[in-house]
Amino acid sequence: MNNSKTTFIANVTRSLRTSIAAVTLGAGALTLSSAALAVDFDGDRIEMVMPFKEGGGSDTWGRFYAPLVAEQLPGSPVMVVKNIPGGGSTSGANQFQLRAKPDGRDVLASSASTMFPYILGDSRVRYDYKDWAAVLASPTGGVVYVSADLGIDSVADIAKLKGQDMKFASQGATSMDLVTLLALDLLDMDVKAVFGMKGRGEGRLAFERGEVNIDAQTTSAFIKKVQPLVDEGKAIPLFSYGVLGKDGKIKRDPNFPDLPHFVEAYEMVHGQAPDSEAFRAWKSFFIAGYAAQKGLFLPKGTPEDVVQAYSEAVAKVIAKPGFETEAEDVLGNYEQAVGSDAQMMFAEALKIDDAAKAWIIDWLNSRYSAGL
């Protein structure tokens, strides 16, 4: 068969595959199901839109997963990463919303900095997470800790911190630090945010120099950089953020089984479980920032069989022998959420109610002049 005929047949197959789910000839008439044609990406080039510059954490995550997922998709296509940075990741996500075709050949890598503007109603956002189908969610964790010079041994001693001069080095109130700043506020801790940090690494260095006395780091950074300070008696861990269980409840982080998660810390301080607009807002940003920090999405209108093919491909990647060892440096020791589990996590983040959303916007504007 010559090249022109091969190309013609491939194009016809793809066209059918993207529209077939909608082909219905009326009640009682013949309906052509999406399952009628098997999903096949043989010879295709799949583009992963990466709304960040090369070399960052999200880019590393996407480039780790891209060849592994492509290998497990039907037809073993090539998956390439296309970096579209700008607007705090909103530019690339906007382009994906506008241009991505629902045939399985366009996917989006999302991170916390893509979801936070969406939840906050940022004017730059032209995308809608509720339009997309999640096939993968990658969690991470975090730990809040203080200087041993403050004279406390655990989160149970927080009352002793009242009246003390406490400082936290931050990247910005609407960055991932929102989770930490709001957590501290919910625990009635009077902490001054020192803005201008370019990353949490700079915040940790400020802590080590004694310029600030409270800090938060993701799991990998805490284990590698902060645990030695704990061992030397220079830092005291207060709580982890925890992880999101399949029942939607926050549980202890498996990396820190002896450390209370945030909800437990709240209960220790206040004597009751959190139930307020502020906490509901915190939970949404905790999920978006940590429990489901990174995600892989297909665009609006993608047929269910294509979504299923991606979910199965990701599941096969994770089930391969040796995956945990290979992935440890990129993913940490966290269970990856696939298919419906990933969709549940993102749905939990996005179900912030109007009252909680109004509360967090007012809090950010009044406390930090966020301009939202």
XYZ file of N, CA and C in Angstrom, residues 38-299:
786
model
N -11.418 -0.289 18.104
C -10.416 -0.343 19.162
C -9.539 0.903 19.093
N -9.183 1.427 20.246
C -8.265 2.558 20.300
C -6.890 2.091 19.844
N -6.309 2.820 18.934
C -4.994 2.450 18.414
C -4.231 3.707 18.028
N -3.083 3.920 18.668
C -2.254 5.097 18.402
C -1.016 4.742 17.594
N -1.057 3.628 16.908
C 0.105 3.195 16.125
C 0.505 4.273 15.117
N 1.765 4.691 15.170
C 2.279 5.701 14.255
C 1.940 7.126 14.633
N 1.207 7.328 15.745
C 0.802 8.664 16.145
C 1.896 9.378 16.950
N 1.775 10.686 16.988
C 2.657 11.542 17.809
C 1.762 12.265 18.803
N 1.912 11.923 20.059
C 1.100 12.525 21.108
C 1.872 13.684 21.722
N 1.170 14.784 21.950
C 1.812 15.983 22.486
C 1.337 16.235 23.920
N 2.293 16.260 24.828
C 1.996 16.621 26.216
C 2.298 18.101 26.404
N 1.244 18.891 26.600
C 1.435 20.314 26.853
C 1.943 20.489 28.284
N 3.100 21.117 28.403
C 3.725 21.368 29.696
C 3.749 22.883 29.913
N 2.855 23.416 30.752
C 2.753 24.872 30.883
C 3.829 25.492 31.772
N 5.000 24.910 31.737
C 6.136 25.377 32.525
C 7.395 25.321 31.672
N 8.408 26.031 32.101
C 9.674 25.991 31.383
C 10.387 24.662 31.632
N 11.370 24.397 30.816
C 12.131 23.156 30.943
C 12.948 23.146 32.231
N 13.076 21.966 32.805
C 13.984 21.789 33.919
C 13.379 21.877 35.295
N 12.147 22.356 35.431
C 11.515 22.462 36.739
C 10.951 21.129 37.200
N 10.328 21.144 38.379
C 9.793 19.916 38.937
C 8.690 19.299 38.099
N 7.780 20.120 37.595
C 6.680 19.597 36.775
C 7.190 19.064 35.452
N 8.159 19.774 34.858
C 8.748 19.317 33.605
C 9.449 17.977 33.799
N 10.176 17.844 34.894
C 10.851 16.573 35.204
C 9.827 15.462 35.355
N 8.733 15.763 36.054
C 7.656 14.784 36.249
C 7.075 14.347 34.901
N 6.758 15.322 34.035
C 6.168 15.005 32.742
C 7.099 14.197 31.854
N 8.370 14.567 31.844
C 9.332 13.851 30.999
C 9.637 12.452 31.543
N 9.436 12.267 32.833
C 9.563 10.923 33.405
C 8.422 10.028 32.925
N 7.214 10.555 33.002
C 6.045 9.736 32.672
C 5.817 9.572 31.164
N 6.152 10.562 30.346
C 5.782 10.558 28.925
C 6.165 9.271 28.190
N 7.428 8.855 28.198
C 7.772 7.643 27.442
C 7.185 6.374 28.046
N 7.006 6.366 29.365
C 6.468 5.175 30.021
C 5.002 4.971 29.675
N 4.223 6.060 29.696
C 2.803 5.963 29.353
C 2.633 5.646 27.868
N 3.433 6.314 27.023
C 3.336 6.073 25.576
C 3.596 4.610 25.238
N 4.551 4.029 25.908
C 4.897 2.628 25.657
C 3.734 1.689 25.956
N 2.901 2.057 26.931
C 1.802 1.187 27.334
C 0.495 1.488 26.601
N 0.432 2.607 25.883
C -0.772 2.905 25.108
C -0.885 1.970 23.902
N -2.089 1.680 23.461
C -2.249 0.833 22.269
C -1.503 1.424 21.074
N -0.648 0.648 20.452
C 0.120 1.117 19.310
C 1.455 1.735 19.675
N 1.718 1.893 20.969
C 2.987 2.446 21.458
C 3.428 3.683 20.663
N 2.664 4.754 20.721
C 3.014 5.967 19.979
C 4.212 6.682 20.602
N 4.624 7.764 19.982
C 5.649 8.639 20.549
C 4.944 9.754 21.305
N 5.399 10.054 22.516
C 4.844 11.170 23.271
C 5.938 12.204 23.497
N 5.697 13.425 23.026
C 6.679 14.497 23.168
C 6.143 15.557 24.117
N 7.049 16.206 24.832
C 6.677 17.259 25.767
C 6.868 18.609 25.099
N 5.801 19.419 25.087
C 5.860 20.753 24.503
C 5.727 21.788 25.614
N 6.803 22.498 25.897
C 6.801 23.503 26.952
C 6.171 24.806 26.471
N 5.135 25.257 27.203
C 4.479 26.535 26.908
C 4.392 27.311 28.224
N 5.493 27.896 28.682
C 5.474 28.625 29.950
C 4.811 29.994 29.809
N 4.535 30.604 30.944
C 3.974 31.952 30.927
C 2.732 32.059 31.782
N 2.543 33.222 32.389
C 1.347 33.481 33.175
C 1.193 32.566 34.361
N 2.325 32.138 34.934
C 2.235 31.224 36.070
C 1.619 29.890 35.703
N 1.804 29.467 34.471
C 1.319 28.216 33.866
C -0.066 28.357 33.242
N -0.692 29.541 33.358
C -2.030 29.705 32.780
C -1.989 29.776 31.251
N -0.884 30.262 30.686
C -0.804 30.402 29.221
C -0.911 29.058 28.525
N -0.120 28.098 28.975
C -0.160 26.775 28.363
C -1.491 26.088 28.577
N -2.058 26.225 29.768
C -3.358 25.610 30.049
C -4.457 26.249 29.202
N -4.381 27.563 29.007
C -5.358 28.244 28.145
C -5.282 27.719 26.720
N -4.064 27.538 26.215
C -3.899 27.021 24.857
C -4.452 25.608 24.742
N -4.221 24.804 25.777
C -4.743 23.437 25.770
C -6.267 23.456 25.720
N -6.879 24.298 26.519
C -8.337 24.399 26.533
C -8.872 24.785 25.154
N -8.172 25.680 24.486
C -8.642 26.224 23.217
C -8.356 25.308 22.030
N -7.202 24.662 22.047
C -6.728 24.000 20.823
C -6.668 22.469 20.873
N -6.663 21.883 22.061
C -6.480 20.433 22.155
C -7.625 19.691 21.466
N -7.271 18.657 20.712
C -8.263 17.838 20.024
C -8.593 16.617 20.884
N -9.866 16.244 20.925
C -10.291 15.146 21.803
C -10.116 13.763 21.185
N -8.932 13.512 20.633
C -8.698 12.213 20.010
C -7.601 11.422 20.703
N -7.142 11.914 21.855
C -6.096 11.209 22.586
C -4.695 11.606 22.219
N -4.559 12.511 21.258
C -3.209 12.916 20.839
C -2.756 14.223 21.491
N -3.594 14.762 22.380
C -3.234 15.950 23.159
C -3.518 15.679 24.634
N -2.516 15.872 25.485
C -2.698 15.728 26.922
C -2.051 16.929 27.605
N -2.482 17.198 28.829
C -1.949 18.326 29.591
C -1.337 17.831 30.891
N -0.153 18.342 31.196
C 0.448 18.133 32.508
C 0.107 19.346 33.366
N -0.540 19.111 34.481
C -0.988 20.197 35.353
C -0.272 20.108 36.690
N -0.133 21.263 37.357
C 0.464 21.285 38.681
C -0.326 22.236 39.577
N 0.121 22.351 40.819
C -0.577 23.207 41.780
C -0.689 24.637 41.278
N 0.357 25.129 40.636
C 0.341 26.521 40.178
C -0.583 26.721 38.984
N -1.101 25.646 38.412
C -2.134 25.738 37.381
C -3.519 25.740 38.027
N -3.649 24.970 39.101
C -4.946 24.828 39.753
C -5.267 25.979 40.708
N -4.267 26.505 41.393
C -4.538 27.593 42.334
C -5.208 28.792 41.666
N -4.692 29.300 40.531
C -5.358 30.432 39.883
C -6.793 30.112 39.468
N -7.017 28.865 39.068
C -8.359 28.455 38.661
C -9.319 28.534 39.853
N -8.903 27.994 40.990
C -9.769 28.003 42.167
C -10.034 29.427 42.642
N -9.015 30.289 42.529
C -9.135 31.666 43.017
C -9.840 32.598 42.027
N -10.171 32.085 40.831
C -10.849 32.914 39.843
C -9.949 33.951 39.207
N -8.688 33.618 39.025
C -7.713 34.520 38.406
C -8.200 34.949 37.018
N -8.078 36.225 36.727
C -8.580 36.765 35.458
C -7.829 36.221 34.251
N -6.651 35.672 34.460
C -5.883 35.118 33.341
C -6.401 33.761 32.894
N -7.187 33.129 33.713
C -7.637 31.753 33.444
C -8.745 31.727 32.402
N -8.523 30.932 31.360
C -9.534 30.706 30.324
C -9.830 29.212 30.188
N -9.364 28.430 31.138
C -9.551 26.980 31.094
C -10.487 26.548 32.214
N -11.012 25.343 32.060
C -11.963 24.824 33.036
C -11.622 23.366 33.342
N -11.134 23.129 34.545
C -10.775 21.767 34.941
C -11.952 20.809 34.834
N -13.148 21.321 35.014
C -14.318 20.449 34.986
C -14.613 19.932 33.579
N -13.963 20.522 32.578
C -14.117 20.037 31.208
C -13.220 18.832 30.921
N -12.180 18.667 31.704
C -11.130 17.705 31.387
C -11.309 16.376 32.120
N -10.703 15.352 31.571
C -10.737 14.022 32.183
C -9.363 13.701 32.754
N -9.304 13.524 34.069
C -8.043 13.190 34.727
C -7.773 11.691 34.603
N -6.537 11.344 34.287
C -6.166 9.931 34.220
C -5.060 9.595 35.219
N -4.447 10.630 35.813
C -3.360 10.396 36.765
C -3.254 11.574 37.727
N -3.054 11.290 39.001
C -2.756 12.315 39.999
C -1.561 11.846 40.812
N -0.571 12.717 40.934
C 0.640 12.397 41.694
C 0.688 13.258 42.959
N 0.632 12.632 44.123
C 0.677 13.399 45.375
C 2.118 13.720 45.795
N 2.230 14.640 46.680
C 3.450 14.851 47.448
C 3.013 15.206 48.858
N 3.964 15.398 49.737
C 3.637 15.729 51.110
C 4.430 16.928 51.576
N 4.190 17.352 52.795
C 4.916 18.476 53.341
C 4.912 18.437 54.857
N 5.919 19.063 55.448
C 6.058 19.100 56.904
C 6.345 20.534 57.340
N 5.666 20.974 58.384
C 5.918 22.274 59.002
C 6.776 22.040 60.240
N 7.818 22.840 60.407
C 8.732 22.666 61.535
C 9.191 24.033 62.040
N 9.692 24.062 63.255
C 10.119 25.314 63.876
C 11.524 25.161 64.435
N 12.100 26.287 64.770
C 13.421 26.299 65.393
C 13.333 25.792 66.830
N 14.311 24.996 67.209
C 14.359 24.494 68.581
C 14.534 25.632 69.580
N 15.001 26.776 69.100
C 15.201 27.927 69.979
C 13.888 28.466 70.547
N 12.770 28.076 69.942
C 11.464 28.545 70.414
C 11.026 27.814 71.684
N 11.703 26.746 72.021
C 11.460 26.078 73.296
C 10.271 25.157 73.347
N 9.849 24.599 72.210
C 8.748 23.633 72.238
C 9.238 22.292 71.705
N 8.497 21.237 72.053
C 8.890 19.884 71.662
C 7.986 19.280 70.593
N 6.762 19.806 70.470
C 5.812 19.260 69.496
C 4.694 20.260 69.287
N 3.758 19.887 68.409
C 2.623 20.762 68.122
C 1.744 20.958 69.357
N 1.823 20.042 70.292
C 1.037 20.160 71.517
C 1.446 21.371 72.353
N 2.640 21.899 72.079
C 3.155 23.035 72.845
C 2.939 24.377 72.151
N 2.091 24.410 71.126
C 1.913 25.636 70.345
C 1.511 26.821 71.224
N 0.766 26.562 72.288
C 0.322 27.651 73.166
C 1.500 28.453 73.706
N 2.657 27.801 73.821
C 3.848 28.470 74.335
C 4.417 29.490 73.349
N 3.953 29.421 72.088
C 4.490 30.316 71.061
C 3.785 31.670 71.037
N 2.684 31.793 71.779
C 1.955 33.058 71.773
C 2.834 34.173 72.328
N 2.869 35.267 71.584
C 3.668 36.412 71.997
C 5.091 36.397 71.488
N 5.501 35.284 70.874
C 6.856 35.202 70.337
C 6.895 35.749 68.909
N 8.037 36.302 68.537
C 8.234 36.858 67.200
C 8.519 35.723 66.234
N 7.544 35.412 65.384
C 7.688 34.279 64.468
C 7.644 34.769 63.034
N 8.564 34.242 62.217
C 8.673 34.649 60.816
C 8.771 33.420 59.914
N 8.126 33.551 58.740
C 8.113 32.483 57.737
C 8.521 33.073 56.392
N 9.548 32.527 55.774
C 10.020 33.005 54.471
C 9.155 32.411 53.370
N 8.505 33.285 52.585
C 7.486 32.823 51.638
C 7.736 33.293 50.209
N 7.239 32.482 49.279
C 7.278 32.839 47.854
C 6.149 33.795 47.490
N 5.077 33.777 48.260
C 3.925 34.624 47.961
C 2.664 34.020 48.538
N 1.710 34.859 48.871
C 0.503 34.394 49.545
C -0.372 33.507 48.673
N -0.304 33.660 47.347
C -1.132 32.834 46.462
C -0.335 31.705 45.821
N 0.906 31.523 46.259
C 1.711 30.388 45.803
C 1.331 29.168 46.637
N 2.093 28.088 46.513
C 1.827 26.913 47.341
C 1.934 27.223 48.825
N 2.594 28.328 49.164
C 2.720 28.722 50.563
C 1.374 29.087 51.181
N 0.357 29.286 50.346
C -0.977 29.554 50.861
C -1.390 28.449 51.837
N -1.057 27.207 51.512
C -1.428 26.066 52.360
C -0.805 26.206 53.740
N 0.464 26.608 53.786
C 1.156 26.770 55.065
C 0.623 27.977 55.827
N 0.509 29.112 55.148
C 0.066 30.337 55.812
C -1.325 30.185 56.416
N -2.222 29.533 55.672
C -3.582 29.349 56.177
C -3.604 28.326 57.306
N -2.788 27.294 57.211
C -2.712 26.296 58.291
C -2.270 26.953 59.593
N -1.255 27.800 59.514
C -0.758 28.483 60.713
C -1.813 29.413 61.289
N -2.559 30.075 60.410
C -3.630 30.958 60.861
C -4.719 30.156 61.564
N -5.063 29.007 61.013
C -6.093 28.164 61.620
C -5.659 27.635 62.985
N -4.353 27.535 63.203
C -3.835 27.087 64.491
C -3.601 28.263 65.440
N -4.078 29.436 65.039
C -3.951 30.657 65.850
C -2.499 31.025 66.130
N -1.634 30.757 65.159
C -0.231 31.118 65.296
C 0.008 32.465 64.625
N 0.566 33.381 65.348
C 0.814 34.727 64.838
C 2.179 34.744 64.145
N 2.157 34.551 62.843
C 3.394 34.422 62.066
C 3.452 35.516 61.007
N 4.580 36.178 60.927
C 4.787 37.203 59.895
C 5.410 36.559 58.664
N 4.802 36.773 57.519
C 5.352 36.253 56.266
C 6.372 37.235 55.699
N 7.540 36.718 55.373
C 8.589 37.516 54.734
C 8.636 37.084 53.270
N 8.081 37.913 52.380
C 7.956 37.537 50.982
C 9.238 37.841 50.196
N 9.302 37.248 49.004
C 10.437 37.491 48.127
C 11.270 36.264 47.841
N 10.943 35.133 48.475
C 11.694 33.918 48.218
C 11.383 33.398 46.800
N 12.385 32.854 46.132
C 12.186 32.300 44.789
C 11.807 30.826 44.825
N 11.871 30.237 45.981
C 11.507 28.828 46.113
C 11.599 28.419 47.570
N 11.084 27.236 47.886
C 11.140 26.771 49.257
C 12.583 26.509 49.695
N 13.466 26.242 48.747
C 14.873 26.060 49.097
C 15.453 27.307 49.729
N 15.090 28.474 49.197
C 15.543 29.732 49.780
C 14.957 29.931 51.171
N 13.722 29.495 51.347
C 13.098 29.587 52.664
C 13.833 28.746 53.689
N 14.239 27.553 53.277
C 14.984 26.681 54.190
C 16.330 27.291 54.561
N 17.002 27.876 53.592
C 18.300 28.499 53.877
C 18.138 29.677 54.840
N 17.040 30.430 54.683
C 16.766 31.528 55.609
C 16.550 30.986 57.020
N 15.906 29.826 57.113
C 15.701 29.172 58.403
C 17.046 28.771 59.006
N 17.904 28.183 58.199
C 19.200 27.727 58.692
C 20.068 28.895 59.143
N 19.902 30.048 58.497
C 20.679 31.229 58.889
C 20.075 31.938 60.110
N 18.925 31.484 60.558
C 18.287 32.094 61.712
C 17.487 33.339 61.394
N 17.238 33.590 60.107
C 16.481 34.774 59.708
C 14.990 34.577 59.918
N 14.528 33.320 59.867
C 13.150 32.970 60.170
C 13.193 31.775 61.121
N 12.081 31.537 61.801
C 12.101 30.444 62.784
C 10.990 29.420 62.599
N 10.268 29.516 61.490
C 9.295 28.492 61.137
C 9.357 28.294 59.631
N 9.246 27.058 59.186
C 9.409 26.764 57.760
C 8.572 25.540 57.402
N 8.401 25.320 56.119
C 7.713 24.136 55.603
C 8.434 23.664 54.356
N 8.588 22.362 54.227
C 9.238 21.784 53.061
C 8.458 20.570 52.582
N 8.560 20.294 51.287
C 7.956 19.079 50.757
C 8.698 17.872 51.315
N 8.093 16.715 51.172
C 8.630 15.504 51.781
C 10.079 15.239 51.405
N 10.378 15.276 50.115
C 11.735 14.940 49.673
C 12.748 15.911 50.247
N 12.422 17.218 50.238
C 13.344 18.211 50.776
C 13.483 18.063 52.282
N 12.400 17.749 52.964
C 12.469 17.584 54.415
C 13.383 16.416 54.770
N 13.194 15.288 54.108
C 13.990 14.101 54.427
C 15.475 14.344 54.147
N 15.753 14.993 53.027
C 17.150 15.177 52.634
C 17.829 16.334 53.349
N 17.102 17.430 53.564
C 17.742 18.658 54.044
C 17.392 19.039 55.484
N 16.195 18.674 55.942
C 15.755 19.128 57.254
C 15.924 18.055 58.328
N 15.734 16.798 57.958
C 15.882 15.729 58.951
C 17.234 15.786 59.657
N 18.328 16.100 58.945
C 19.606 16.255 59.664
C 19.550 17.350 60.730
N 18.799 18.428 60.485
C 18.649 19.483 61.491
C 17.854 18.980 62.696
N 16.857 18.128 62.417
C 16.080 17.521 63.495
C 16.985 16.618 64.332
N 17.797 15.821 63.653
C 18.699 14.904 64.349
C 19.718 15.651 65.218
N 20.079 16.851 64.772
C 21.040 17.666 65.526
C 20.377 18.485 66.629
N 19.041 18.401 66.714
C 18.320 19.137 67.742
C 18.090 20.593 67.412
N 18.206 20.963 66.120
C 18.053 22.350 65.713
C 16.645 22.666 65.201
N 15.909 21.653 64.805
C 14.567 21.847 64.256
C 13.593 20.879 64.911
N 12.356 21.335 65.101
C 11.300 20.529 65.718
C 10.138 20.404 64.736
N 9.866 19.202 64.207
C 8.701 19.047 63.315
C 7.396 19.158 64.103
N 6.451 19.920 63.564
C 5.162 20.094 64.222
C 4.108 19.142 63.671
N 3.917 19.177 62.348
C 2.905 18.326 61.729
C 3.199 18.183 60.242
N 2.660 17.117 59.669
C 2.664 16.985 58.211
C 1.305 17.452 57.715
N 1.186 17.674 56.425
C -0.126 18.023 55.885
C -1.025 16.800 55.790
N -0.397 15.619 55.673
C -1.154 14.393 55.528
C -1.339 14.018 54.072
N -2.133 12.981 53.842
C -2.470 12.529 52.494
C -3.981 12.353 52.426
N -4.501 12.335 51.220
C -5.946 12.178 51.029
C -6.272 10.717 50.768
N -7.109 10.136 51.626
C -7.528 8.757 51.419
C -8.586 8.647 50.336
N -8.855 7.428 49.906
C -9.849 7.212 48.863
C -11.261 7.558 49.329
N -11.423 7.699 50.652
C -12.721 8.098 51.191
C -12.855 9.613 51.303
N -11.823 10.333 50.809
C -11.863 11.782 50.837
C -11.422 12.392 52.151
N -10.986 11.553 53.102
C -10.552 12.048 54.404
C -9.024 12.136 54.458
N -8.532 13.067 55.282
C -7.095 13.259 55.425
C -6.548 12.245 56.418
N -5.447 11.607 56.023
C -4.825 10.572 56.843
C -3.346 10.904 57.034
N -2.696 10.167 57.908
C -1.279 10.405 58.164
C -0.433 10.081 56.934
N 0.591 10.882 56.749
C 1.526 10.681 55.650
C 2.350 9.431 55.938
N 2.391 8.449 55.014
C 3.146 7.214 55.263
C 4.637 7.453 55.464
N 5.130 8.590 54.998
C 6.537 8.903 55.203
C 6.816 9.411 56.621
N 5.743 9.861 57.305
C 5.879 10.402 58.661
C 4.784 9.826 59.559
N 4.788 8.510 59.753
C 3.680 7.859 60.472
C 3.546 8.296 61.922
N 4.608 8.823 62.516
C 4.562 9.230 63.923
C 4.254 10.709 64.095
N 4.063 11.398 62.990
C 3.815 12.835 63.037
C 2.326 13.104 62.777
N 1.659 13.888 63.605
C 0.238 14.167 63.352
C 0.055 14.927 62.041
N -1.042 14.635 61.333
C -1.352 15.434 60.151
C -2.056 16.708 60.602
N -2.312 17.609 59.672
C -2.818 18.923 60.047
C -4.127 18.865 60.819
N -5.055 18.011 60.399
C -6.349 17.941 61.082
C -6.148 17.485 62.530
N -5.249 16.531 62.738
C -4.953 16.087 64.100
C -4.334 17.226 64.911
N -3.449 17.999 64.263
C -2.834 19.136 64.941
C -3.902 20.148 65.348
N -4.843 20.382 64.464
C -5.939 21.317 64.759
C -6.735 20.824 65.971
N -7.035 19.543 65.989
C -7.808 18.973 67.092
C -7.040 19.064 68.407
N -5.714 18.908 68.349
C -4.893 19.021 69.555
C -4.924 20.444 70.110
N -4.941 21.421 69.204
C -4.918 22.821 69.614
C -6.289 23.302 70.069
N -7.339 22.925 69.316
C -8.671 23.480 69.564
C -9.628 22.529 70.294
N -9.255 21.271 70.424
C -10.107 20.322 71.123
C -11.308 19.840 70.344
N -11.355 20.135 69.054
C -12.454 19.680 68.201
C -12.002 19.653 66.749
N -12.745 18.925 65.923
C -12.407 18.821 64.510
C -12.710 20.140 63.799
N -11.943 20.469 62.770
C -12.201 21.720 62.037
C -13.469 21.629 61.209
N -14.240 22.682 61.234
C -15.477 22.741 60.437
C -15.827 24.204 60.233
N -15.203 24.808 59.256
C -15.417 26.233 59.002
C -15.150 26.520 57.541
N -15.530 27.706 57.104
C -15.236 28.113 55.734
C -13.728 28.130 55.501
N -12.993 28.582 56.509
C -11.532 28.649 56.386
C -10.943 27.263 56.183
N -11.431 26.276 56.948
C -10.891 24.921 56.789
C -11.278 24.322 55.448
N -12.515 24.561 55.012
C -12.933 24.015 53.717
C -12.073 24.598 52.597
N -11.725 25.856 52.727
C -10.822 26.465 51.749
C -9.448 25.821 51.848
N -8.948 25.652 53.065
C -7.634 25.026 53.248
C -7.584 23.646 52.608
N -8.626 22.863 52.807
C -8.624 21.502 52.274
C -8.543 21.498 50.747
N -9.263 22.406 50.105
C -9.212 22.481 48.637
C -7.791 22.778 48.158
N -7.139 23.734 48.798
C -5.788 24.098 48.371
C -4.755 23.056 48.792
N -5.005 22.372 49.908
C -4.133 21.261 50.293
C -4.159 20.168 49.237
N -5.352 19.824 48.752
C -5.454 18.778 47.724
C -4.784 19.239 46.438
N -5.094 20.471 46.022
C -4.517 20.994 44.779
C -3.008 21.163 44.881
N -2.524 21.477 46.077
C -1.104 21.752 46.239
C -0.264 20.566 46.636
N -0.897 19.571 47.264
C -0.131 18.438 47.781
C -0.741 17.081 47.434
N -1.966 16.823 47.877
C -2.559 15.497 47.714
C -2.734 15.097 46.257
N -2.924 16.073 45.371
C -3.023 15.815 43.929
C -2.250 16.911 43.207
N -1.003 17.065 43.586
C -0.225 18.213 43.113
C -0.029 18.238 41.608
N 0.212 17.095 41.017
C 0.426 17.033 39.565
C -0.574 16.066 38.944
N -1.005 16.398 37.733
C -1.998 15.555 37.095
C -1.852 15.513 35.587
N -2.382 14.451 35.001
C -2.395 14.288 33.547
C -3.847 14.285 33.097
N -4.160 15.166 32.127
C -5.550 15.378 31.717
C -5.713 15.235 30.210
N -6.898 14.763 29.834
C -7.339 14.744 28.441
C -8.393 15.835 28.264
N -8.499 16.392 27.064
C -9.389 17.545 26.866
C -10.868 17.189 26.813
